[in-house]
mmCIF file of C-alpha atoms in Angstrom:
data_model
loop_
_atom_site.group_PDB
_atom_site.id
_atom_site.type_symbol
_atom_site.label_atom_id
_atom_site.label_comp_id
_atom_site.label_asym_id
_atom_site.label_seq_id
_atom_site.Cartn_x
_atom_site.Cartn_y
_atom_site.Cartn_z
ATOM 1 C CA MET T 1 100.113 98.793 73.131
ATOM 2 C CA MET T 2 98.160 99.754 76.237
ATOM 3 C CA ASN T 3 99.868 99.517 79.580
ATOM 4 C CA LEU T 4 98.792 96.355 81.383
ATOM 5 C CA ASP T 5 98.155 98.154 84.663
ATOM 6 C CA LEU T 6 95.289 99.820 83.037
ATOM 7 C CA VAL T 7 93.276 96.752 82.551
ATOM 8 C CA HIS T 8 93.510 95.350 85.953
ATOM 9 C CA GLN T 9 91.711 98.404 87.034
ATOM 10 C CA MET T 10 88.783 97.944 84.799
ATOM 11 C CA SER T 11 88.030 94.783 86.601
ATOM 12 C CA ARG T 12 86.356 96.752 89.209
ATOM 13 C CA PRO T 13 83.904 95.358 91.667
ATOM 14 C CA GLN T 14 80.693 94.614 90.139
ATOM 15 C CA ASP T 15 77.067 94.105 91.065
ATOM 16 C CA PRO T 16 75.796 93.620 94.525
ATOM 17 C CA HIS T 17 72.684 91.666 93.839
ATOM 18 C CA ARG T 18 70.574 91.009 96.924
ATOM 19 C CA GLY T 19 68.139 88.466 95.643
ATOM 20 C CA PHE T 20 67.022 90.667 92.695
ATOM 21 C CA LEU T 21 68.559 92.820 89.930
ATOM 22 C CA PRO T 22 67.858 96.484 90.622
ATOM 23 C CA PHE T 23 70.158 97.791 87.869
ATOM 24 C CA GLY T 24 69.414 95.512 85.019
ATOM 25 C CA ASN T 25 70.166 91.872 84.207
ATOM 26 C CA PRO T 26 73.956 91.324 84.359
ATOM 27 C CA PHE T 27 73.685 88.271 82.164
ATOM 28 C CA ARG T 28 72.771 90.290 79.164
ATOM 29 C CA MET T 29 76.260 91.711 78.993
ATOM 30 C CA MET T 30 77.573 88.233 78.292
ATOM 31 C CA LEU T 31 78.334 87.107 74.786
ATOM 32 C CA PRO T 32 75.166 88.002 72.723
ATOM 33 C CA LYS T 33 73.083 85.523 70.906
ATOM 34 C CA GLY T 34 74.641 84.467 67.617
ATOM 35 C CA SER T 35 78.001 85.880 68.520
ATOM 36 C CA SER T 36 81.019 83.695 67.765
ATOM 37 C CA LEU T 37 84.549 83.809 68.618
ATOM 38 C CA SER T 38 87.617 82.642 66.719
ATOM 39 C CA PRO T 39 89.393 79.607 68.192
ATOM 40 C CA LYS T 40 92.212 81.939 69.350
ATOM 41 C CA MET T 41 89.886 84.283 71.227
ATOM 42 C CA LEU T 42 87.933 81.384 72.727
ATOM 43 C CA ASP T 43 91.153 79.798 73.931
ATOM 44 C CA LEU T 44 92.270 83.043 75.578
ATOM 45 C CA LEU T 45 88.893 83.461 77.325
ATOM 46 C CA ASN T 46 88.719 79.903 78.481
ATOM 47 C CA ALA T 47 92.377 79.924 79.819
ATOM 48 C CA PHE T 48 91.509 83.036 81.791
ATOM 49 C CA GLU T 49 88.317 81.683 83.245
ATOM 50 C CA GLU T 50 89.811 78.287 84.056
ATOM 51 C CA SER T 51 92.684 79.985 85.916
ATOM 52 C CA MET T 52 90.265 82.185 87.932
ATOM 53 C CA ALA T 53 88.175 79.107 88.773
ATOM 54 C CA GLU T 54 91.202 77.391 90.183
ATOM 55 C CA LYS T 55 92.243 80.426 92.268
ATOM 56 C CA LEU T 56 88.715 80.488 93.653
ATOM 57 C CA ARG T 57 88.674 76.831 94.573
ATOM 58 C CA LYS T 58 91.900 77.283 96.474
ATOM 59 C CA LEU T 59 90.517 80.269 98.342
ATOM 60 C CA LYS T 60 87.572 78.276 99.725
ATOM 61 C CA PRO T 61 88.329 77.755 103.519
ATOM 62 C CA PRO T 62 88.763 74.079 104.486
ATOM 63 C CA GLY T 63 86.595 74.518 107.516
ATOM 64 C CA LYS T 64 84.104 77.106 108.871
ATOM 65 C CA GLU T 65 86.547 78.133 111.512
ATOM 66 C CA ASP T 66 88.929 79.376 108.740
ATOM 67 C CA VAL T 67 86.531 81.873 107.252
ATOM 68 C CA LEU T 68 86.554 84.818 109.577
ATOM 69 C CA CYS T 69 90.288 84.908 110.202
ATOM 70 C CA LEU T 70 93.073 87.286 108.996
ATOM 71 C CA THR T 71 94.917 84.477 107.356
ATOM 72 C CA TRP T 72 92.061 83.933 104.915
ATOM 73 C CA MET T 73 91.606 87.587 104.442
ATOM 74 C CA LYS T 74 95.295 87.889 103.434
ATOM 75 C CA SER T 75 94.828 85.166 100.932
ATOM 76 C CA ALA T 76 91.635 86.730 99.507
ATOM 77 C CA MET T 77 93.372 90.086 99.006
ATOM 78 C CA GLU T 78 96.308 88.255 97.316
ATOM 79 C CA LEU T 79 93.822 86.617 94.942
ATOM 80 C CA LEU T 80 92.420 90.126 93.967
ATOM 81 C CA CYS T 81 95.915 91.139 93.018
ATOM 82 C CA GLU T 82 96.495 88.065 91.040
ATOM 83 C CA ILE T 83 93.300 88.133 88.977
ATOM 84 C CA HIS T 84 93.892 91.796 88.246
ATOM 85 C CA ALA T 85 97.323 90.910 86.977
ATOM 86 C CA ASP T 86 95.785 88.143 84.954
ATOM 87 C CA ILE T 87 93.544 90.723 83.160
ATOM 88 C CA LYS T 88 96.749 92.673 82.243
ATOM 89 C CA VAL T 89 98.185 89.552 80.692
ATOM 90 C CA LEU T 90 94.934 88.956 78.778
ATOM 91 C CA ILE T 91 95.044 92.509 77.403
ATOM 92 C CA THR T 92 98.570 91.932 76.145
ATOM 93 C CA ALA T 93 97.461 88.730 74.416
ATOM 94 C CA LEU T 94 94.409 90.445 72.974
ATOM 95 C CA GLU T 95 96.570 93.226 71.509
ATOM 96 C CA LEU T 96 93.788 95.742 72.348
ATOM 97 C CA PRO T 97 95.308 99.151 72.582
ATOM 98 C CA VAL T 98 93.704 102.060 74.458
ATOM 99 C CA CYS T 99 92.668 103.864 71.256
ATOM 100 C CA ASP T 100 90.322 100.979 70.541
ATOM 101 C CA TRP T 101 88.438 101.361 73.801
ATOM 102 C CA ASP T 102 84.974 102.879 73.919
ATOM 103 C CA ASP T 103 84.866 106.365 75.521
ATOM 104 C CA LYS T 104 81.931 105.458 77.851
ATOM 105 C CA TRP T 105 83.771 102.344 78.956
ATOM 106 C CA ILE T 106 86.805 104.397 79.915
ATOM 107 C CA ASP T 107 84.647 106.886 81.793
ATOM 108 C CA VAL T 108 83.154 104.071 83.787
ATOM 109 C CA TYR T 109 86.532 102.597 84.533
ATOM 110 C CA LEU T 110 87.922 106.002 85.797
ATOM 111 C CA ASP T 111 84.890 106.499 88.063
ATOM 112 C CA ASN T 112 85.119 102.862 89.397
ATOM 113 C CA SER T 113 88.792 103.151 90.109
ATOM 114 C CA VAL T 114 88.152 106.103 92.420
ATOM 115 C CA LYS T 115 85.488 104.214 94.288
ATOM 116 C CA LEU T 116 87.785 101.216 94.702
ATOM 117 C CA LEU T 117 90.539 103.420 96.059
ATOM 118 C CA ASP T 118 87.941 104.771 98.552
ATOM 119 C CA ILE T 119 87.284 101.205 99.641
ATOM 120 C CA CYS T 120 90.939 100.409 100.072
ATOM 121 C CA ILE T 121 91.329 103.594 102.141
ATOM 122 C CA ALA T 122 88.363 102.674 104.367
ATOM 123 C CA LEU T 123 89.685 99.084 104.978
ATOM 124 C CA SER T 124 93.219 100.425 105.757
ATOM 125 C CA SER T 125 91.619 102.880 108.147
ATOM 126 C CA GLU T 126 89.878 100.029 110.024
ATOM 127 C CA ILE T 127 93.006 98.048 110.125
ATOM 128 C CA SER T 128 94.839 100.979 111.671
ATOM 129 C CA ARG T 129 92.089 101.345 114.178
ATOM 130 C CA LEU T 130 92.385 97.681 115.259
ATOM 131 C CA LYS T 131 96.242 98.152 115.458
ATOM 132 C CA GLN T 132 95.772 101.074 117.724
ATOM 133 C CA GLY T 133 93.737 98.891 120.035
ATOM 134 C CA HIS T 134 96.836 96.719 120.436
ATOM 135 C CA LEU T 135 98.455 99.606 122.373
ATOM 136 C CA PHE T 136 95.896 99.145 125.236
ATOM 137 C CA LEU T 137 96.798 95.385 125.272
ATOM 138 C CA ARG T 138 100.516 96.126 125.437
ATOM 139 C CA CYS T 139 99.919 98.414 128.466
ATOM 140 C CA LEU T 140 97.707 95.865 130.096
ATOM 141 C CA LEU T 141 100.262 93.086 129.749
ATOM 142 C CA HIS T 142 102.972 95.331 131.117
ATOM 143 C CA ASP T 143 100.754 96.186 134.096
ATOM 144 C CA LEU T 144 100.161 92.536 134.878
ATOM 145 C CA GLU T 145 103.922 92.014 135.310
ATOM 146 C CA SER T 146 103.253 92.933 138.946
ATOM 147 C CA ALA T 147 100.479 91.886 141.180
ATOM 148 C CA SER T 148 100.364 95.105 143.219
ATOM 149 C CA PRO T 149 97.025 96.945 143.733
ATOM 150 C CA LYS T 150 98.414 99.993 142.015
ATOM 151 C CA GLN T 151 99.273 97.974 138.916
ATOM 152 C CA PHE T 152 95.865 96.396 138.883
ATOM 153 C CA ILE T 153 94.132 99.787 138.897
ATOM 154 C CA GLN T 154 96.187 100.656 135.801
ATOM 155 C CA ALA T 155 95.392 97.266 134.287
ATOM 156 C CA ARG T 156 91.681 97.875 134.701
ATOM 157 C CA SER T 157 92.039 101.199 132.958
ATOM 158 C CA SER T 158 93.790 99.607 130.034
ATOM 159 C CA LEU T 159 91.138 96.829 129.854
ATOM 160 C CA ASP T 160 88.338 99.422 129.882
ATOM 161 C CA GLY T 161 90.195 101.449 127.226
ATOM 162 C CA TRP T 162 90.467 98.461 124.935
ATOM 163 C CA ARG T 163 86.840 97.525 125.220
ATOM 164 C CA GLN T 164 85.752 101.105 124.605
ATOM 165 C CA HIS T 165 88.051 101.439 121.624
ATOM 166 C CA MET T 166 87.027 98.163 120.084
ATOM 167 C CA GLY T 167 83.362 98.930 120.557
ATOM 168 C CA SER T 168 83.505 102.195 118.698
ATOM 169 C CA LYS T 169 82.575 102.563 115.184
ATOM 170 C CA ASN T 170 84.791 103.668 112.303
ATOM 171 C CA PRO T 171 82.908 106.360 110.285
ATOM 172 C CA ARG T 172 84.712 105.416 107.139
ATOM 173 C CA LEU T 173 83.083 101.985 107.181
ATOM 174 C CA ASP T 174 79.663 103.546 107.272
ATOM 175 C CA ASN T 175 80.162 104.767 103.757
ATOM 176 C CA ILE T 176 81.765 101.691 102.341
ATOM 177 C CA PHE T 177 78.473 99.886 101.608
ATOM 178 C CA SER T 178 77.118 102.741 99.600
ATOM 179 C CA VAL T 179 80.320 102.933 97.626
ATOM 180 C CA MET T 180 80.002 99.268 96.815
ATOM 181 C CA ASP T 181 76.402 99.700 95.763
ATOM 182 C CA SER T 182 77.521 102.333 93.439
ATOM 183 C CA LEU T 183 80.214 100.064 91.946
ATOM 184 C CA ALA T 184 77.702 97.304 91.544
ATOM 185 C CA GLN T 185 75.600 99.434 89.378
ATOM 186 C CA THR T 186 78.438 99.540 86.677
ATOM 187 C CA LEU T 187 77.828 95.829 85.944
ATOM 188 C CA ASP T 188 75.760 96.574 82.909
ATOM 189 C CA LEU T 189 78.645 98.243 81.062
ATOM 190 C CA PRO T 190 78.339 99.413 77.417
ATOM 191 C CA LYS T 191 78.781 96.630 74.943
ATOM 192 C CA ILE T 192 81.581 96.712 72.301
ATOM 193 C CA LYS T 193 80.142 96.032 68.922
ATOM 194 C CA ASN T 194 81.905 94.272 66.060
ATOM 195 C CA SER T 195 84.901 93.465 68.325
ATOM 196 C CA SER T 196 85.634 89.858 69.300
ATOM 197 C CA LYS T 197 88.526 91.161 71.400
ATOM 198 C CA GLY T 198 86.214 93.616 73.221
ATOM 199 C CA LYS T 199 83.764 90.850 73.921
ATOM 200 C CA VAL T 200 86.456 88.623 75.445
ATOM 201 C CA LEU T 201 87.761 91.454 77.589
ATOM 202 C CA MET T 202 84.190 92.414 78.715
ATOM 203 C CA ARG T 203 83.448 88.879 79.929
ATOM 204 C CA ALA T 204 86.905 88.528 81.653
ATOM 205 C CA MET T 205 86.448 91.790 83.441
ATOM 206 C CA TYR T 206 82.896 90.842 84.440
ATOM 207 C CA GLY T 207 84.394 87.970 86.394
ATOM 208 C CA VAL T 208 87.068 90.034 88.039
ATOM 209 C CA LYS T 209 84.480 92.670 89.001
ATOM 210 C CA VAL T 210 82.251 90.101 90.647
ATOM 211 C CA VAL T 211 85.046 88.511 92.647
ATOM 212 C CA THR T 212 86.408 91.903 93.606
ATOM 213 C CA LEU T 213 83.041 93.087 94.865
ATOM 214 C CA PHE T 214 82.450 89.843 96.739
ATOM 215 C CA ILE T 215 85.718 90.000 98.566
ATOM 216 C CA CYS T 216 85.345 93.728 99.380
ATOM 217 C CA SER T 217 81.871 92.845 100.724
ATOM 218 C CA VAL T 218 83.282 90.248 102.999
ATOM 219 C CA PHE T 219 85.938 92.601 104.340
ATOM 220 C CA ALA T 220 83.385 95.242 105.004
ATOM 221 C CA ALA T 221 81.061 92.828 106.774
ATOM 222 C CA ALA T 222 83.928 91.358 108.815
ATOM 223 C CA PHE T 223 85.292 94.673 110.020
ATOM 224 C CA SER T 224 81.842 96.318 110.551
ATOM 225 C CA GLY T 225 80.499 93.417 112.497
ATOM 226 C CA SER T 226 77.265 93.418 110.421
ATOM 227 C CA ALA T 227 76.037 90.904 107.845
ATOM 228 C CA THR T 228 72.981 92.717 106.997
ATOM 229 C CA LYS T 229 74.481 94.150 103.778
ATOM 230 C CA LEU T 230 76.580 91.169 102.838
ATOM 231 C CA MET T 231 76.183 90.747 99.087
ATOM 232 C CA ASP T 232 74.984 87.643 97.253
ATOM 233 C CA LEU T 233 76.072 87.836 93.618
ATOM 234 C CA PRO T 234 74.454 85.552 91.043
ATOM 235 C CA VAL T 235 76.559 84.547 88.021
ATOM 236 C CA PRO T 236 75.567 82.897 84.744
ATOM 237 C CA GLU T 237 76.463 79.198 84.585
ATOM 238 C CA THR T 238 78.106 79.785 81.161
ATOM 239 C CA CYS T 239 81.164 81.225 83.062
ATOM 240 C CA LEU T 240 83.728 78.551 83.662
ATOM 241 C CA TRP T 241 84.397 79.903 87.167
ATOM 242 C CA ALA T 242 80.695 80.146 88.039
ATOM 243 C CA GLN T 243 80.564 76.999 90.197
ATOM 244 C CA ALA T 244 83.813 77.674 92.111
ATOM 245 C CA PHE T 245 82.571 81.146 92.871
ATOM 246 C CA SER T 246 79.206 80.134 93.916
ATOM 247 C CA ASP T 247 80.578 77.515 96.241
ATOM 248 C CA LEU T 248 83.019 80.031 97.793
ATOM 249 C CA GLN T 249 80.383 82.647 98.216
ATOM 250 C CA THR T 250 77.837 80.452 99.757
ATOM 251 C CA HIS T 251 80.309 78.908 102.174
ATOM 252 C CA VAL T 252 81.795 82.298 103.358
ATOM 253 C CA ASN T 253 78.597 84.233 103.503
ATOM 254 C CA ASN T 254 76.654 81.560 105.377
ATOM 255 C CA GLU T 255 79.426 81.358 108.000
ATOM 256 C CA ILE T 256 79.384 85.095 108.460
ATOM 257 C CA ARG T 257 75.637 85.176 108.859
ATOM 258 C CA ASN T 258 75.628 82.282 111.238
ATOM 259 C CA THR T 259 78.201 84.107 113.395
ATOM 260 C CA ASN T 260 75.830 87.020 113.878
ATOM 261 C CA PRO T 261 77.434 88.762 116.789
ATOM 262 C CA ASP T 262 74.749 91.497 116.596
ATOM 263 C CA LYS T 263 72.511 89.375 118.783
ATOM 264 C CA ASP T 264 74.972 89.856 121.695
ATOM 265 C CA LYS T 265 75.606 93.472 122.403
ATOM 266 C CA ASP T 266 78.315 92.763 124.782
ATOM 267 C CA LYS T 267 80.521 91.562 122.022
ATOM 268 C CA ILE T 268 82.823 93.824 120.103
ATOM 269 C CA LEU T 269 81.715 94.866 116.615
ATOM 270 C CA VAL T 270 84.175 92.836 114.669
ATOM 271 C CA PHE T 271 83.849 89.415 113.038
ATOM 272 C CA LEU T 272 87.418 88.256 113.134
ATOM 273 C CA LYS T 273 88.495 85.117 114.923
ATOM 274 C CA GLU T 274 91.713 86.710 116.185
ATOM 275 C CA VAL T 275 89.774 89.585 117.756
ATOM 276 C CA VAL T 276 87.364 87.172 119.381
ATOM 277 C CA ALA T 277 90.219 85.267 120.855
ATOM 278 C CA VAL T 278 91.631 88.533 122.380
ATOM 279 C CA GLU T 279 88.227 89.365 123.757
ATOM 280 C CA SER T 280 87.995 85.943 125.296
ATOM 281 C CA GLY T 281 91.393 86.484 126.974
ATOM 282 C CA VAL T 282 90.280 89.911 128.268
ATOM 283 C CA ARG T 283 87.081 88.343 129.785
ATOM 284 C CA LYS T 284 89.354 85.917 131.746
ATOM 285 C CA VAL T 285 91.697 88.523 133.028
ATOM 286 C CA TYR T 286 89.174 91.133 133.910
ATOM 287 C CA PRO T 287 87.581 89.563 137.080
ATOM 288 C CA ILE T 288 91.068 88.716 138.441
ATOM 289 C CA VAL T 289 92.266 92.326 137.955
ATOM 290 C CA GLN T 290 89.103 93.648 139.443
ATOM 291 C CA ASP T 291 89.156 91.455 142.586
ATOM 292 C CA GLY T 292 92.845 91.175 143.018
ATOM 293 C CA VAL T 293 95.123 88.215 143.774
ATOM 294 C CA GLU T 294 95.014 86.924 147.349
ATOM 295 C CA SER T 295 96.379 83.335 146.962
ATOM 296 C CA PRO T 296 99.041 81.450 145.104
ATOM 297 C CA VAL T 297 96.428 79.617 143.159
ATOM 298 C CA GLU T 298 94.883 82.971 141.983
ATOM 299 C CA ALA T 299 98.281 84.108 140.984
ATOM 300 C CA GLN T 300 98.802 80.995 138.841
ATOM 301 C CA VAL T 301 95.396 81.560 137.259
ATOM 302 C CA LEU T 302 96.381 85.114 136.421
ATOM 303 C CA GLN T 303 99.637 84.128 134.979
ATOM 304 C CA LYS T 304 98.008 81.411 132.725
ATOM 305 C CA SER T 305 95.392 83.972 131.620
ATOM 306 C CA LYS T 306 98.076 86.576 130.917
ATOM 307 C CA LEU T 307 100.045 84.199 128.775
ATOM 308 C CA GLY T 308 96.973 83.183 126.866
ATOM 309 C CA LEU T 309 96.048 86.859 126.219
ATOM 310 C CA GLU T 310 99.532 87.695 125.199
ATOM 311 C CA LYS T 311 99.560 84.874 122.600
ATOM 312 C CA ALA T 312 96.119 86.012 121.252
ATOM 313 C CA ALA T 313 97.234 89.686 121.108
ATOM 314 C CA GLY T 314 100.418 88.737 119.231
ATOM 315 C CA GLU T 315 98.502 86.727 116.620
ATOM 316 C CA LEU T 316 96.079 89.562 116.153
ATOM 317 C CA CYS T 317 98.850 92.079 115.613
ATOM 318 C CA GLN T 318 100.738 89.970 113.349
ATOM 319 C CA GLY T 319 97.698 89.165 111.227
ATOM 320 C CA LEU T 320 96.746 92.735 110.972
ATOM 321 C CA GLU T 321 100.152 93.555 109.685
ATOM 322 C CA LEU T 322 100.045 91.043 106.928
ATOM 323 C CA VAL T 323 96.552 91.988 105.865
ATOM 324 C CA ALA T 324 97.509 95.749 105.908
ATOM 325 C CA LYS T 325 100.294 94.963 103.542
ATOM 326 C CA GLU T 326 98.095 93.219 101.063
ATOM 327 C CA VAL T 327 95.488 95.931 101.134
ATOM 328 C CA ASP T 328 98.236 98.548 100.569
ATOM 329 C CA GLY T 329 99.512 96.481 97.724
ATOM 330 C CA PHE T 330 96.128 96.250 96.089
ATOM 331 C CA PHE T 331 95.659 99.999 96.447
ATOM 332 C CA ARG T 332 98.900 100.506 94.619
ATOM 333 C CA VAL T 333 97.758 98.126 91.850
ATOM 334 C CA VAL T 334 94.589 100.080 91.505
ATOM 335 C CA LEU T 335 96.322 103.489 91.563
ATOM 336 C CA THR T 336 99.007 102.348 89.082
ATOM 337 C CA GLY T 337 96.376 101.119 86.674
ATOM 338 C CA ARG T 338 94.483 104.456 86.894
ATOM 339 C CA ASP T 339 97.672 106.363 86.221
ATOM 340 C CA ALA T 340 98.527 104.090 83.395
ATOM 341 C CA LEU T 341 95.181 104.701 81.740
ATOM 342 C CA LEU T 342 95.483 108.478 82.002
ATOM 343 C CA SER T 343 99.032 108.231 80.682
ATOM 344 C CA ASN T 344 97.902 106.197 77.619
ATOM 345 C CA LEU T 345 95.056 108.658 77.009
ATOM 346 C CA ARG T 346 97.374 111.577 76.994
ATOM 347 C CA LEU T 347 99.805 109.713 74.679
ATOM 348 C CA VAL T 348 97.003 108.932 72.306
ATOM 349 C CA GLY T 349 95.853 112.564 72.409
ATOM 350 C CA ASN T 350 99.333 113.844 71.677
ATOM 351 C CA VAL T 351 99.728 111.482 68.724
ATOM 352 C CA PHE T 352 96.210 112.647 67.366
ATOM 353 C CA GLU T 353 97.219 116.298 67.718
ATOM 354 C CA GLN T 354 100.462 115.795 65.848
ATOM 355 C CA GLY T 355 98.770 113.978 63.154
ATOM 356 C CA GLU T 356 96.387 116.891 62.678
ATOM 357 C CA THR T 357 99.208 119.372 62.554
ATOM 358 C CA SER T 358 101.050 117.404 59.896
ATOM 359 C CA ILE T 359 97.935 117.284 57.731
ATOM 360 C CA GLN T 360 97.184 120.944 58.105
ATOM 361 C CA GLY T 361 100.746 121.933 57.229
ATOM 362 C CA PRO T 362 102.985 124.581 58.805
ATOM 363 C CA ALA T 363 101.403 127.799 60.009
ATOM 364 C CA VAL T 364 101.643 130.809 57.624
ATOM 365 C CA ARG T 365 103.643 133.555 59.183
#
């Protein structure tokens, strides 16, 4: 039987529809007219879709302030790992070995897996960049331990360094949207004819692909500070998870678009609540560091501002560590799935070659 890790990979992101369908109608890949599934196959499909719907409902932030935060992003990445694992469980239940997979389908999977790995690498790169910015904050907080003019000069340098670092762009993120567009074009996958198992798997992977692409789109928008290419993915109402997904997508996308930091060029180019909190603390500290402390009252204000900034910086650093761990985990899930598929293909090829040898008989010497 096929290694389960293979399947979770096939559930690659799916189709970035932006109000129209440039690469065909995704709905036509759903169960075709007149198709029927056995009660067992239908039960497997329904159980998978109902489970995914419940996960999507839990992911919906309770309030708009909970959308653009690292805690939600950690939960979103955890969901991706879970639904990809659910696909593996479904493959086991379907008893669908790799030798029964269509060649074109496998080719699309292998291509998609590379693209998703590229996305994971880009996201990890941005998280590392944000973590590097924390070094400036640590130097700043250390400089503020003393109120001497010399220390304030060093503190100003750290503040300027942080703002410059956070205002810079990550070149890897510039490519992430085109990669997602390319992934989206694989929505219209080749159909599997005369296979109820294939039809169930195709529909299940359609759901996983849509959710994967949506979450990757949100991550890219949050890290790049731009909602212009945020994806809106329509899904057919026949999917049991459709309503939960639409509610989540509408809530999250609307909040990101309403944030719109692009209108204020003085803001750093990141959509995260924790980063905004640090920037707010920096703005409070900066004028004090620039003008110096000349009275006990100003010293108290500086101390209060320093503590606030220290708290915000700590929460940002901790949140980035947690999200980085989840992104790395998803990368390993994707890579393991790709390796599993290639391993299964080699195994099938070896069995086929051995079969041919036994049929032909031993070579004449």
